mmCIF file of C-alpha atoms in Angstrom:
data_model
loop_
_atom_site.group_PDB
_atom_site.id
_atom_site.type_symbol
_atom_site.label_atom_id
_atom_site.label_comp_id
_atom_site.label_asym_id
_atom_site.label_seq_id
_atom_site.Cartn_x
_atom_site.Cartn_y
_atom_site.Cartn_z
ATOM 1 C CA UNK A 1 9.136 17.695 12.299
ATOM 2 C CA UNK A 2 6.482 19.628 13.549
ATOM 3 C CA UNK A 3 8.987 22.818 14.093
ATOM 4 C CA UNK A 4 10.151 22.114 10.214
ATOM 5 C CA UNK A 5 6.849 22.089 9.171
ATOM 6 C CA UNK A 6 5.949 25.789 10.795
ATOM 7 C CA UNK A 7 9.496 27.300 9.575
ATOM 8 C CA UNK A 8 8.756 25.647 5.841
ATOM 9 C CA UNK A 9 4.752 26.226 5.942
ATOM 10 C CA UNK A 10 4.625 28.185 2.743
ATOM 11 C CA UNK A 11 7.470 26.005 0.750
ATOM 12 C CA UNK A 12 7.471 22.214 2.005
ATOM 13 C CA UNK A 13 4.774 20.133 2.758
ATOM 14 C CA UNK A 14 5.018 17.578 5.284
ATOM 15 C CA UNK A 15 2.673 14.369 5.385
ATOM 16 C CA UNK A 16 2.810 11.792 8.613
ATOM 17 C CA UNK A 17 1.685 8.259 7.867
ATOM 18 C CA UNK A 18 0.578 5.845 10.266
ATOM 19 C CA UNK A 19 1.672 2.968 8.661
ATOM 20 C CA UNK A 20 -0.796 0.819 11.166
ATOM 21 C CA UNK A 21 -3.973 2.414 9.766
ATOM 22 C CA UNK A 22 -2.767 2.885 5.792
ATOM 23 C CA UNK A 23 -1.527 0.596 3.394
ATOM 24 C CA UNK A 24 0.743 3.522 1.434
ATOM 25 C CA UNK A 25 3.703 1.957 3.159
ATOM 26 C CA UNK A 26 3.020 -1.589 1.792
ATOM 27 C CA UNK A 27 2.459 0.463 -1.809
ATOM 28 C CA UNK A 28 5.910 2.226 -1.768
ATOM 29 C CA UNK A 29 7.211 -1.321 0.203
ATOM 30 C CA UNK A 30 8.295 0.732 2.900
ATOM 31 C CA UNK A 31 9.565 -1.471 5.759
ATOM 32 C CA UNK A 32 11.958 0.372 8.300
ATOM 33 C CA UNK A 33 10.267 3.690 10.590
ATOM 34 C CA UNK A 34 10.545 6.134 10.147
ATOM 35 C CA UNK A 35 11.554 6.699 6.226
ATOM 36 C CA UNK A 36 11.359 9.970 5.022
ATOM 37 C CA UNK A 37 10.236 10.433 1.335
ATOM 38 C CA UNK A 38 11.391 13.948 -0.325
ATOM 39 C CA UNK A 39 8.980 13.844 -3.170
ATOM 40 C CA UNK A 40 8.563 16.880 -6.024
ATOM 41 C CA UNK A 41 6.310 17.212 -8.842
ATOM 42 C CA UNK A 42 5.248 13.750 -8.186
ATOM 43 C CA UNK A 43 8.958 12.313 -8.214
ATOM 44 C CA UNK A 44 10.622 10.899 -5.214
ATOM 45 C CA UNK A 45 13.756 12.301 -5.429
ATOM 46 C CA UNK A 46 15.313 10.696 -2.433
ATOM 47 C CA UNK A 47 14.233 8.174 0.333
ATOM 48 C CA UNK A 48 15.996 7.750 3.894
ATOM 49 C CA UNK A 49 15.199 4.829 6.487
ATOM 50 C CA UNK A 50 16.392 5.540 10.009
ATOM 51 C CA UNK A 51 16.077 8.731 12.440
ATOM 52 C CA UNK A 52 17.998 11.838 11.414
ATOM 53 C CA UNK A 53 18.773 15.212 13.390
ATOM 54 C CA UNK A 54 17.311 18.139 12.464
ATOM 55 C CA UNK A 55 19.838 19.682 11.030
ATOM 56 C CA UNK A 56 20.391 16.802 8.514
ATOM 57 C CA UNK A 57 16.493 17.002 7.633
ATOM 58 C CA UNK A 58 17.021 21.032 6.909
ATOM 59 C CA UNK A 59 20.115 20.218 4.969
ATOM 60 C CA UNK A 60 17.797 17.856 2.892
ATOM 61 C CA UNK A 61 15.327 20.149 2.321
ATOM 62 C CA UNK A 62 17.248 22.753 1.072
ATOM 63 C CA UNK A 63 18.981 20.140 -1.091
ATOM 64 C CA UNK A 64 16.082 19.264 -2.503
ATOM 65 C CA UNK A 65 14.130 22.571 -2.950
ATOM 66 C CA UNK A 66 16.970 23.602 -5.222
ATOM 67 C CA UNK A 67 16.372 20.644 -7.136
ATOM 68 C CA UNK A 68 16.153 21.211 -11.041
ATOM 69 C CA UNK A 69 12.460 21.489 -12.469
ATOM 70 C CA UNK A 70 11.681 18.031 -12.924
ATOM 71 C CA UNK A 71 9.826 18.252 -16.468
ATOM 72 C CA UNK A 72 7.890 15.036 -16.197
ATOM 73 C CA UNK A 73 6.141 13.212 -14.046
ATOM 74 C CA UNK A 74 8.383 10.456 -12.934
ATOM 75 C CA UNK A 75 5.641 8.153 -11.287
ATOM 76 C CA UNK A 76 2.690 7.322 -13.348
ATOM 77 C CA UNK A 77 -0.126 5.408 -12.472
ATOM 78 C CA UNK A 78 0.946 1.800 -13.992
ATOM 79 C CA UNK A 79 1.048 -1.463 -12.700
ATOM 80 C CA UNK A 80 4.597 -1.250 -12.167
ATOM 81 C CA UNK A 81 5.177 2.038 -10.485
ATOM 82 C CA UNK A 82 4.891 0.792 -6.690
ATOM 83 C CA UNK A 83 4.885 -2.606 -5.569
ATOM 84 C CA UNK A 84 1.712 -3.329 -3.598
ATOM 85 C CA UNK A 85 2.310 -6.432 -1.500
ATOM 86 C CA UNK A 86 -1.137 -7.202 -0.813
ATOM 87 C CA UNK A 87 -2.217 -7.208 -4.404
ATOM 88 C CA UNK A 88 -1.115 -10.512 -5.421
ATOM 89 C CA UNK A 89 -1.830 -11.758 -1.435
ATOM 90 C CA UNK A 90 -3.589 -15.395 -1.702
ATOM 91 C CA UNK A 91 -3.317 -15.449 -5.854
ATOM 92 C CA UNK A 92 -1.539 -18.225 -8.095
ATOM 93 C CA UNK A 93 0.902 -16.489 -9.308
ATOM 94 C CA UNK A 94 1.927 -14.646 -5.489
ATOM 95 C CA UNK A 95 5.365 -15.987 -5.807
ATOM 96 C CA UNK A 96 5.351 -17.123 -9.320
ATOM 97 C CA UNK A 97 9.150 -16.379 -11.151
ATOM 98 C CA UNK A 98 7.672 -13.773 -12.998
ATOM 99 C CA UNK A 99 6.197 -11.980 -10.455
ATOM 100 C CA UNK A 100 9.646 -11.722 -8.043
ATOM 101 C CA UNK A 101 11.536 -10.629 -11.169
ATOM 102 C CA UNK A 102 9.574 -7.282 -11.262
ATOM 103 C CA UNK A 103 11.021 -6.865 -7.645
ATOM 104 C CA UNK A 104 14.402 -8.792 -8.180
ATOM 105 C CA UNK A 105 16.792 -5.941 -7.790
ATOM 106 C CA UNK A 106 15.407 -4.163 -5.367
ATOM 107 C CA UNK A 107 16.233 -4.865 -1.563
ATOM 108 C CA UNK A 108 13.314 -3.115 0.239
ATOM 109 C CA UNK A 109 10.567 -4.661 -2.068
ATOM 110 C CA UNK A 110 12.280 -8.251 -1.817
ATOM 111 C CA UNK A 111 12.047 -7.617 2.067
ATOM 112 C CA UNK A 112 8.534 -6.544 1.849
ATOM 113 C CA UNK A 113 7.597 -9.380 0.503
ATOM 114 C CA UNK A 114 9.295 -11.553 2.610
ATOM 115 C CA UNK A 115 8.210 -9.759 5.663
ATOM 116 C CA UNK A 116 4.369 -9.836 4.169
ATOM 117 C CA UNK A 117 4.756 -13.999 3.872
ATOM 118 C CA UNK A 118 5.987 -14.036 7.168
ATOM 119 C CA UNK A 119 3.065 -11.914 8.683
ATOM 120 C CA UNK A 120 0.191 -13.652 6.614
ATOM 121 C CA UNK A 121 0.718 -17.009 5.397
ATOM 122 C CA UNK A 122 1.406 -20.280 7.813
ATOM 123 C CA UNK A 123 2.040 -22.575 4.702
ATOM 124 C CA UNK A 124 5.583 -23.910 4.618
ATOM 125 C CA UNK A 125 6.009 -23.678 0.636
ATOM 126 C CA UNK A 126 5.401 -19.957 0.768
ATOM 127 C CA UNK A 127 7.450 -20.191 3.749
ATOM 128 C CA UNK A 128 10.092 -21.469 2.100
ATOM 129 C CA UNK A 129 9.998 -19.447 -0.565
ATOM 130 C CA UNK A 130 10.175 -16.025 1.682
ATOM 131 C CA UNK A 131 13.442 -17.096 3.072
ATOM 132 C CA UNK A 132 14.969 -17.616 -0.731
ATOM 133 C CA UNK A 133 13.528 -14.004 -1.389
ATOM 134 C CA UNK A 134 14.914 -12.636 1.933
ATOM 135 C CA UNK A 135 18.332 -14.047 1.031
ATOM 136 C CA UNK A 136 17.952 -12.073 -2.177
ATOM 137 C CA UNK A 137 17.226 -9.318 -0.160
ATOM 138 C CA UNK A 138 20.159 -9.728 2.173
ATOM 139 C CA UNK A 139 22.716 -10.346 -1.240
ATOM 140 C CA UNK A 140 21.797 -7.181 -2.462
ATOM 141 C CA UNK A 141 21.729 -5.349 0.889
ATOM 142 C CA UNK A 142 22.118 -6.316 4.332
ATOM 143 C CA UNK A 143 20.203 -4.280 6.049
ATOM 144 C CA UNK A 144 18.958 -4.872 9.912
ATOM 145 C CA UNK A 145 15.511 -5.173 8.929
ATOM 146 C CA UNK A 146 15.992 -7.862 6.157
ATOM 147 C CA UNK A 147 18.575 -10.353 8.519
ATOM 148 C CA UNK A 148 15.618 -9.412 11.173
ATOM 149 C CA UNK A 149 12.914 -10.804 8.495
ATOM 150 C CA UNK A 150 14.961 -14.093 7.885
ATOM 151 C CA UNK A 151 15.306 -14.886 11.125
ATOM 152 C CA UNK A 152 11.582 -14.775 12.233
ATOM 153 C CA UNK A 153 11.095 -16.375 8.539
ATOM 154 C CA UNK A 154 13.248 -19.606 10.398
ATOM 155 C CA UNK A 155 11.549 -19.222 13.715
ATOM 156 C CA UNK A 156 8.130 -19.985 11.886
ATOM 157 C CA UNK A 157 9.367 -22.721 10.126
ATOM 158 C CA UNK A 158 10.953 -24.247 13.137
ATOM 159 C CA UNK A 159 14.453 -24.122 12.722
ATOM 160 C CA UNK A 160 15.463 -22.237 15.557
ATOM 161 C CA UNK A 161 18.824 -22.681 15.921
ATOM 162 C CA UNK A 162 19.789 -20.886 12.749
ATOM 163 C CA UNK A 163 16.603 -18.594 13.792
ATOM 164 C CA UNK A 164 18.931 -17.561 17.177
ATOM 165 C CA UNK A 165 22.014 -17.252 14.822
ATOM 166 C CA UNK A 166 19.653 -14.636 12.654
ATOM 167 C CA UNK A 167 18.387 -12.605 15.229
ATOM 168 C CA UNK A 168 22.158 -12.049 17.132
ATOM 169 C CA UNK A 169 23.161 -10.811 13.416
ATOM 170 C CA UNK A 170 20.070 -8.507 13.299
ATOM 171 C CA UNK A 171 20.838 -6.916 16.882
ATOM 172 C CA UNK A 172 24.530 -6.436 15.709
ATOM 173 C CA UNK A 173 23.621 -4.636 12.611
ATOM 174 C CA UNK A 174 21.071 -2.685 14.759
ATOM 175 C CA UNK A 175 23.427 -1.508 16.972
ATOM 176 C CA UNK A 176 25.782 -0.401 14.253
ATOM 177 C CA UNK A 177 23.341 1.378 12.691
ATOM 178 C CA UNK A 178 21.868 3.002 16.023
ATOM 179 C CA UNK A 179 18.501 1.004 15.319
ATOM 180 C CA UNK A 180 16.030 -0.170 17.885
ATOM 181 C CA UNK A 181 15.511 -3.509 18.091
ATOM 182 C CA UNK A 182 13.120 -4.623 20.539
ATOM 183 C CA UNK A 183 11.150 -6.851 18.257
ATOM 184 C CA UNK A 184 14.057 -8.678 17.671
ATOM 185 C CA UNK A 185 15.022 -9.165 21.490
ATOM 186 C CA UNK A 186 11.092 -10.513 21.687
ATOM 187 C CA UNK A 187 11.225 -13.112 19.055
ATOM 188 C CA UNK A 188 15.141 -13.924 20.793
ATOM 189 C CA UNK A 189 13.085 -14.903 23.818
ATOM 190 C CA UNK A 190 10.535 -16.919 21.717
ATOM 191 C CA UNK A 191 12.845 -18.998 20.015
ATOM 192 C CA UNK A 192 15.111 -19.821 23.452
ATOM 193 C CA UNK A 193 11.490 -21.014 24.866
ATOM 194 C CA UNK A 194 11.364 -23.335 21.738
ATOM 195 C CA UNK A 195 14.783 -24.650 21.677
#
């Protein structure tokens, strides 16, 4: 990246988020690192999960710098452009019907959620109700890091054998897509100390 950025310096920004100290991730319900976002005139024209070489990133660039014009501003500043995770976090209506259905169709955000429910609540309704929105998540993609997110969603509510099942899945999809998955061999070891 940082040799892209000098050969592109006077056509192609390049941003770096630490997704530990900023909540943009969360916002765009990013959830696998790194994800590249190729964003002009305020529209994201494509977004990529997972490592790349360089010459695929140079290929996308160029793609994308001979992009049309886009004439309007395809993300405006409205309560549904971006899905903020935390906004609803601790409210009524957090997993109320109407508020998944904003997110229904898409994958990432359904896994954001999920992930988020995991991560801050210890209740078992909202609990339970991650693992239904994970499994939506899953049925529209399976991804490594939504199987990943159902099975620590089982580990915390204490079924661990389907938990185990869930995290072998996760590491096999990892490995097809050349992902790490170190967390996953961590929470492995955490539910074999349970069971």
């Amino acid at each position: 990246m940082k040799e892209l950025d000098k050969e592109y310096a006077d056509r192609v920004n390049f941003y770096k988020i630490d997704v530990d100290k900023s909540k943009v991730d969360d916002a765009l319900g990013i959830t696998a690192m790194p994800t590249y976002l190729f964003i002009k005139n305020s529209a994201n024209l494509e977004q990529i999960e997972g490592a790349m070489s360089k010459s695929k990133m140079v290929a996308l660039i160029k793609k994308h710098m001979n992009a049309p014009e886009i004439e309007e501003v395809v993300i405006e500043s409205t309560e549904d452009s971006f899905y903020d995770i935390t906004a609803k976090h601790g409210d009524y209506d957090e997993f109320t019907d109407s508020s998944i259905e904003k997110i229904e169709d898409s994958s990432t955000k359904l896994n954001s959620l999920a992930w988020h429910t995991y991560k801050e609540h210890n209740d078992i309704d909202s609990l339970l109700k991650a693992i239904k929105i994970v499994e939506r998540s899953i049925a529209l993609e399976k991804t490594y890091y939504n199987v990943d997110t159902h099975a620590a969603l089982l580990y915390k509510t204490g079924n661990y054998t389907k938990a185990l099942k869930k995290a072998k899945e996760a590491i096999e999809v990892a490995k097809d897509d050349g992902l790490s998955y170190a967390s996953t061999s961590e929470l492995i070891e955490n539910i074999i100390d349970k069971l």
